[in-house]
Tab-separated table of C-alpha atoms and ligand atoms in Angstrom:
chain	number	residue	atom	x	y	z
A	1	UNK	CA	57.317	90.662	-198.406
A	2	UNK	CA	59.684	87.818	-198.886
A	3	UNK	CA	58.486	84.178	-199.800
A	4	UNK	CA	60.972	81.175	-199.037
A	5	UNK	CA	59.532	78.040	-200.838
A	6	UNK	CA	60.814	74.866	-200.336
A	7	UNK	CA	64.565	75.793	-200.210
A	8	UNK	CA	67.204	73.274	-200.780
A	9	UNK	CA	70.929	74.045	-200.576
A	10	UNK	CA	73.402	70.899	-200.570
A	11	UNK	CA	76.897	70.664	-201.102
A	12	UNK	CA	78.408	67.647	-202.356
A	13	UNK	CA	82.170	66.682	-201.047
A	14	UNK	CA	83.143	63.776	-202.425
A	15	UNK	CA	80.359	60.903	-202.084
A	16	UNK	CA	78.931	62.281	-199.073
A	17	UNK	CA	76.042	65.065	-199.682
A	18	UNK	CA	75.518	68.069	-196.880
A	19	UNK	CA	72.117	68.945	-196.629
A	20	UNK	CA	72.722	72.710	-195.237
A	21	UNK	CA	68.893	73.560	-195.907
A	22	UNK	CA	66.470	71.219	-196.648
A	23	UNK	CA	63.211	71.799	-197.339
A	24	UNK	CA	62.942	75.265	-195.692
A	25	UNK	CA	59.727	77.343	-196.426
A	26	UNK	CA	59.024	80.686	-194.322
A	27	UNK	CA	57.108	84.036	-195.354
A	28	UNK	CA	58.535	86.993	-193.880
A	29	UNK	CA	56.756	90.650	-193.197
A	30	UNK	CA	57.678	93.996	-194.404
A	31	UNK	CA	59.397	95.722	-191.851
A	32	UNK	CA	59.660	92.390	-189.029
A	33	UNK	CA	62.858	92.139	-187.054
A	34	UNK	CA	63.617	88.399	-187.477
A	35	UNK	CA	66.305	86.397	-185.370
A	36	UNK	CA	67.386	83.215	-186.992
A	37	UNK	CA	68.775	80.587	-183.990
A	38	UNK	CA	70.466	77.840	-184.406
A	39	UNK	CA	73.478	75.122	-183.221
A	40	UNK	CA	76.971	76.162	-185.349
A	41	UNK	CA	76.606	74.302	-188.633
A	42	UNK	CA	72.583	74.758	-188.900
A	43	UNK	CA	72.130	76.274	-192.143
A	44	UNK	CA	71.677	79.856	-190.837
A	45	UNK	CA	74.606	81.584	-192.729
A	46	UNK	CA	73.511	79.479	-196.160
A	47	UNK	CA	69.613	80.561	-195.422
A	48	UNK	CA	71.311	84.080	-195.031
A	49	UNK	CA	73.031	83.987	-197.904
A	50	UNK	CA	70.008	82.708	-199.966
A	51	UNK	CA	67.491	85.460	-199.163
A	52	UNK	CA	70.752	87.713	-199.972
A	53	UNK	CA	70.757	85.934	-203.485
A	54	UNK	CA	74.670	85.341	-203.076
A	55	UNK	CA	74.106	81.774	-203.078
A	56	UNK	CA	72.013	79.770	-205.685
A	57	UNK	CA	69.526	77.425	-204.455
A	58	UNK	CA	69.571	73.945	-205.236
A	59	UNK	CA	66.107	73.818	-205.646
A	60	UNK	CA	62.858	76.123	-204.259
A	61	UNK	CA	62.730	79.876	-204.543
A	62	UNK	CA	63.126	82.824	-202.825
A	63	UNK	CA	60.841	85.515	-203.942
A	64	UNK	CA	60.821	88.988	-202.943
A	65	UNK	CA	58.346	91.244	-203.590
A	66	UNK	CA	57.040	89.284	-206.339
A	67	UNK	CA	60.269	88.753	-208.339
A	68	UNK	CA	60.613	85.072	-208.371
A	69	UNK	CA	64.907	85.367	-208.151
A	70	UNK	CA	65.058	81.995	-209.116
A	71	UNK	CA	64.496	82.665	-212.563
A	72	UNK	CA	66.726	86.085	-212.777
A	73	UNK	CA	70.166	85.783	-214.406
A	74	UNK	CA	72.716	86.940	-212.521
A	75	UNK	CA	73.216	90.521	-213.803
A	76	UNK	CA	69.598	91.282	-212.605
A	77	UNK	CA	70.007	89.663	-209.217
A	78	UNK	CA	72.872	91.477	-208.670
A	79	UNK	CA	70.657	95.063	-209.439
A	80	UNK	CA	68.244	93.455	-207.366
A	81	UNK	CA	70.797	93.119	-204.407
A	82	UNK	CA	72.136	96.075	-204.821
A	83	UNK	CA	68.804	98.110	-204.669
A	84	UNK	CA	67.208	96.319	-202.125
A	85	UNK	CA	69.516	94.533	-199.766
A	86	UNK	CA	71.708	95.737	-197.419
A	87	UNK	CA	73.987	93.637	-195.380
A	88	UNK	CA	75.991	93.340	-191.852
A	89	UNK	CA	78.745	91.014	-191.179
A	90	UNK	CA	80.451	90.039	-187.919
A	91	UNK	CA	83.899	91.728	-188.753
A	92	UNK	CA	82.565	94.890	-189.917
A	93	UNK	CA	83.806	94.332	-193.096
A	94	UNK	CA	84.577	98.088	-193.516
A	95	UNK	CA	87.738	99.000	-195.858
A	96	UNK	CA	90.873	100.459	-193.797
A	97	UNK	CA	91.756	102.769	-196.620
A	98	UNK	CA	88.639	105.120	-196.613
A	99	UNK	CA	86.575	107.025	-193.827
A	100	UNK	CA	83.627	106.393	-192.178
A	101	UNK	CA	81.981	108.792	-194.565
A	102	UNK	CA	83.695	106.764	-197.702
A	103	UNK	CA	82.746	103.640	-196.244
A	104	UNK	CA	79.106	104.729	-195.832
A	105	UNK	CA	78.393	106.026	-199.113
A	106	UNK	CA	80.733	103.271	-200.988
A	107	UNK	CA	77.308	101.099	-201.626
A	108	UNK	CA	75.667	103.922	-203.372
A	109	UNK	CA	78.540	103.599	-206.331
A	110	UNK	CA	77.504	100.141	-206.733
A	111	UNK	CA	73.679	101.061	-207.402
A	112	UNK	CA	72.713	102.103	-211.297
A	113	UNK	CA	70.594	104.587	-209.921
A	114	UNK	CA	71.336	105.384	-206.664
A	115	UNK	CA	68.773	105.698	-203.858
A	116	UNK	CA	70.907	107.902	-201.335
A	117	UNK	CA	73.397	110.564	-201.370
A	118	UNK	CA	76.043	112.507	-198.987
A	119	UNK	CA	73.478	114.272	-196.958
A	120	UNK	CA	71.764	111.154	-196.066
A	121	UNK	CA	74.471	109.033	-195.268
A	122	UNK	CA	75.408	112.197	-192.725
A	123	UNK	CA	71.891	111.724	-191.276
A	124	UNK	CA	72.386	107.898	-190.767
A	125	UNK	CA	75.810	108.821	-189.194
A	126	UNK	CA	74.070	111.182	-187.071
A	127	UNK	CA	71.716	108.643	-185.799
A	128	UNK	CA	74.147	106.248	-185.285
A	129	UNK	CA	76.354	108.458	-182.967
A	130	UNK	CA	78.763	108.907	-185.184
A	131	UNK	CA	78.605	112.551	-186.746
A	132	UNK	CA	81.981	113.540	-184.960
A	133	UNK	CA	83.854	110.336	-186.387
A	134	UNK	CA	83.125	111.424	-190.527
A	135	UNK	CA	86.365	111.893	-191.319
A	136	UNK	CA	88.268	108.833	-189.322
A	137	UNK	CA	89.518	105.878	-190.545
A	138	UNK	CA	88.202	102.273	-189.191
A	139	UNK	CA	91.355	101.776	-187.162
A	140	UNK	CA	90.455	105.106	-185.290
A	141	UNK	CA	87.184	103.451	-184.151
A	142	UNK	CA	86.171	100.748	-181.185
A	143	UNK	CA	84.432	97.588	-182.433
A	144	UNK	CA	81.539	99.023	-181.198
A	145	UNK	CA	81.747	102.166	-183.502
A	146	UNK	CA	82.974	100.342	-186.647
A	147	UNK	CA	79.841	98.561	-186.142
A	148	UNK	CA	77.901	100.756	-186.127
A	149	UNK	CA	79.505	102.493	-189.538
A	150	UNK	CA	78.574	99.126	-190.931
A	151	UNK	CA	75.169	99.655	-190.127
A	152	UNK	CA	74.934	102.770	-191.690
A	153	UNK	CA	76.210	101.925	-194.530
A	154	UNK	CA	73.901	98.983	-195.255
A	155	UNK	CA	71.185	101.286	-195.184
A	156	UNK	CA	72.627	104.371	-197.594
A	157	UNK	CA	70.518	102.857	-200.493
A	158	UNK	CA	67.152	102.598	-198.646
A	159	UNK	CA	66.953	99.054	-198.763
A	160	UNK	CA	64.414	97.571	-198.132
A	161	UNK	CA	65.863	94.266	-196.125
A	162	UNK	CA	68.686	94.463	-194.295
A	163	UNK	CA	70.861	91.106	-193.657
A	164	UNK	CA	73.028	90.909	-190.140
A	165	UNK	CA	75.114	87.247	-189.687
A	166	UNK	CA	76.455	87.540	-186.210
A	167	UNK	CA	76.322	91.603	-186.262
A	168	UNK	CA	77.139	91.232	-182.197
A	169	UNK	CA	79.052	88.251	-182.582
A	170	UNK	CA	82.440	90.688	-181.842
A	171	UNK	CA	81.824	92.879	-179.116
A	172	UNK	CA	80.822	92.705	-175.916
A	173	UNK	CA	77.607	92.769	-174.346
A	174	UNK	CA	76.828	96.038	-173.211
A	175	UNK	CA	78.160	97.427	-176.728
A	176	UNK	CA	75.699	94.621	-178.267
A	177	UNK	CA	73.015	96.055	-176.715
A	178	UNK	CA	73.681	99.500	-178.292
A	179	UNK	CA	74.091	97.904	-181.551
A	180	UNK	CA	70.427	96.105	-181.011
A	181	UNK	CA	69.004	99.099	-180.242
A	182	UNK	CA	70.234	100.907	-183.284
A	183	UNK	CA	69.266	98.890	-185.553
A	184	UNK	CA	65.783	98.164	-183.615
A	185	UNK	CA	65.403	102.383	-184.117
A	186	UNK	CA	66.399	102.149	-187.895
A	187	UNK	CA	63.907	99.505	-188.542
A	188	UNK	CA	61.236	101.071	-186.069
A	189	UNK	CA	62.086	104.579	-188.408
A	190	UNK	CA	62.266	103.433	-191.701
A	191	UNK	CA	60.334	100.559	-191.808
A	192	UNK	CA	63.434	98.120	-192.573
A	193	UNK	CA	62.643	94.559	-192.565
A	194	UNK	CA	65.647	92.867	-190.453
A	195	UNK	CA	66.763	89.399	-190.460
A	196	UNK	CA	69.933	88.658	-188.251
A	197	UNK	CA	71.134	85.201	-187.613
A	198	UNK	CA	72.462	84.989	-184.019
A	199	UNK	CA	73.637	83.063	-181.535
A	200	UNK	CA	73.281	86.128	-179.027
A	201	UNK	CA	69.722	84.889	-177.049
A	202	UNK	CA	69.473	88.927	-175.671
A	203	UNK	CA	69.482	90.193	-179.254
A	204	UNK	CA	67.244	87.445	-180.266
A	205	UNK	CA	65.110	88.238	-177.310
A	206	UNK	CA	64.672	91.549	-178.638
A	207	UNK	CA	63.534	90.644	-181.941
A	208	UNK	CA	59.381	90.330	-183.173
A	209	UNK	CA	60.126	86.315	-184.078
A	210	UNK	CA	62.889	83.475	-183.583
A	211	UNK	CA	62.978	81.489	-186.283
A	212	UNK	CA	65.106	77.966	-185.167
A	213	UNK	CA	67.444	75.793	-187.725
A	214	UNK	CA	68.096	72.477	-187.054
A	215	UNK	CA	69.828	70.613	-189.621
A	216	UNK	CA	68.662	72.732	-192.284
A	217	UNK	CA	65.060	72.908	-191.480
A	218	UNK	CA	62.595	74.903	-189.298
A	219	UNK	CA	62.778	73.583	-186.322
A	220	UNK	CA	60.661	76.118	-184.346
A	221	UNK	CA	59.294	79.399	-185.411
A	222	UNK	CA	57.456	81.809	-182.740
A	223	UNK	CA	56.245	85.463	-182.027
A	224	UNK	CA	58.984	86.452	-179.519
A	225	UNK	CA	57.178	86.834	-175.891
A	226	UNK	CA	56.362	90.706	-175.917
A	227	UNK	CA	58.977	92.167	-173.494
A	228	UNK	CA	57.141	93.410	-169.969
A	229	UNK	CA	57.176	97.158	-169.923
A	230	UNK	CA	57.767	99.010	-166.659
A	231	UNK	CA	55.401	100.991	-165.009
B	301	LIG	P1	75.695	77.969	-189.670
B	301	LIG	O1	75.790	79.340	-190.234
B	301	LIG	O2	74.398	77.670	-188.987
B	301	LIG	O3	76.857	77.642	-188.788
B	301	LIG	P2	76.164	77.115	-192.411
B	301	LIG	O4	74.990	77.580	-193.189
B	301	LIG	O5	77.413	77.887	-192.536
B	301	LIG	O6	75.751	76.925	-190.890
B	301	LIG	O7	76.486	75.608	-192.861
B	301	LIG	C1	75.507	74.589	-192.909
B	301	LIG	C2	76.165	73.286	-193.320
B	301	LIG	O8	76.619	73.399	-194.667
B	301	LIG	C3	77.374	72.919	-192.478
B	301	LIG	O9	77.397	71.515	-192.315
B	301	LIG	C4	78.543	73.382	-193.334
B	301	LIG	O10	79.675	72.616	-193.077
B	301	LIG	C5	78.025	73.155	-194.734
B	301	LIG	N1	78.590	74.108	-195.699
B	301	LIG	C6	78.446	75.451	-195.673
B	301	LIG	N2	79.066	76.008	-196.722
B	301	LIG	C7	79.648	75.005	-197.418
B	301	LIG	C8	80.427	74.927	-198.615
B	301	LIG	N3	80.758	76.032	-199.310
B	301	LIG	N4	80.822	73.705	-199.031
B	301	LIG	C9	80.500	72.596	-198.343
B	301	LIG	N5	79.752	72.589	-197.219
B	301	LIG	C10	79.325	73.764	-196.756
B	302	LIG	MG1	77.116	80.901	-189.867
């Protein structure tokens, strides 16, 4: 469970004060797939960033499972991240020099006591489709696949939150929709809470909730319509 109280973020340039969140409170579920919406320049990257404590709050708090992180220094908050966050950018963000299996497991040498190991990131390579790519290199791999490496990866340490800004924001839609799915199956299996920020309204469509920014505050926040199943 994740608490957002009254979160502030503003960035001063010169006299003139940006108010990229202001005043933001939410409360988000244990294993909900969240979309966060939102006109370029929003907040939803900062919000993001916040709940991935790799931004400090102005003022409010984001607490996770208890831990107020507001009052952590930043050693802890960094354990904290490491253990229980794992996170998807738009460009992959995968390093060129080692293999899909090297990029996969790279998060677990980060953790002080790690929560996965080679066997499991094979199985989360398996599941994303990508058992017979273990040994390539990113450049070897589609958009699409690199993705999906990235995806794997953020979950080697059995996070319990995973972080997406823009995951589909590079490919095109029909590989977007794979990528969706994937990650819907990874938090449907293992009970991942997702947040994504998106500007993508089919992945949003596909979430449990749309949470809208407008000029760094809610601006709507609903239950996604529940999509009609066919008979
Ligand atoms: P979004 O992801 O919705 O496009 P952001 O969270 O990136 O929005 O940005 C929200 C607002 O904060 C924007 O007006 C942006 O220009 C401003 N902003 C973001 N980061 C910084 C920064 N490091 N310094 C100054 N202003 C920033
Ligand atoms: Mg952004």
């Amino acid at each position: 469970m994740i608490q957002i109280e009254q979160l502030t973020k503003h960035y001063t340039q010169g006299k003139s004060v940006v108010r990229a969140l202001d005043g933001v409170s939410l409360g988000i579920e244990d294993g909900e797939f969240v979309a966060v919406v939102g006109r370029s320049g929003s907040g939803k990257t900062t919000l993001l960033d916040s709940l991935g404590l790799l931004l400090k709050p102005t003022s409010g708090r984001v607490v996770i499972d208890g831990t107020d992180t507001s009052r952590l220094k930043d050693s802890t908050k960094a354990h904290l991240r490491v253990d229980k966050i794992g996170f998807i950018f738009q460009e992959y963000n995968l390093l060129a020099s080692l293999t899909v299996m090297e990029n996969v497991m790279l998060p677990l040498g980060y953790a002080v006591r790690p929560n996965g190991d080679r066997a499991w990131a094979r199985t989360l390579l398996s599941e994303v489709g990508l058992t017979d790519r273990i040994n390539h290199r990113p450049d070897q791999l589609s958009g699409g696949q690199q993705q999906r490496v990235a995806i794997a990866r953020a979950l080697v340490n059995r996070p319990s939150l995973v972080l997406g800004d823009e995951p589909t924001g590079a490919v095109d839609s029909e590989t977007s929709d794979q990528l969706v799915a994937i990650m819907r199956r990874m938090n449907g299996q293992h009970g991942v809470t997702f947040v994504v920020v998106t500007h993508d309204p089919d992945l949003a469509a596909k979430t449990d909730r749309i949470i809208r920014l407008n000029d760094g505050k809610v601006l709507s926040d609903e239950a996604t319509a529940p999509m009609e199943v066919a008979v």
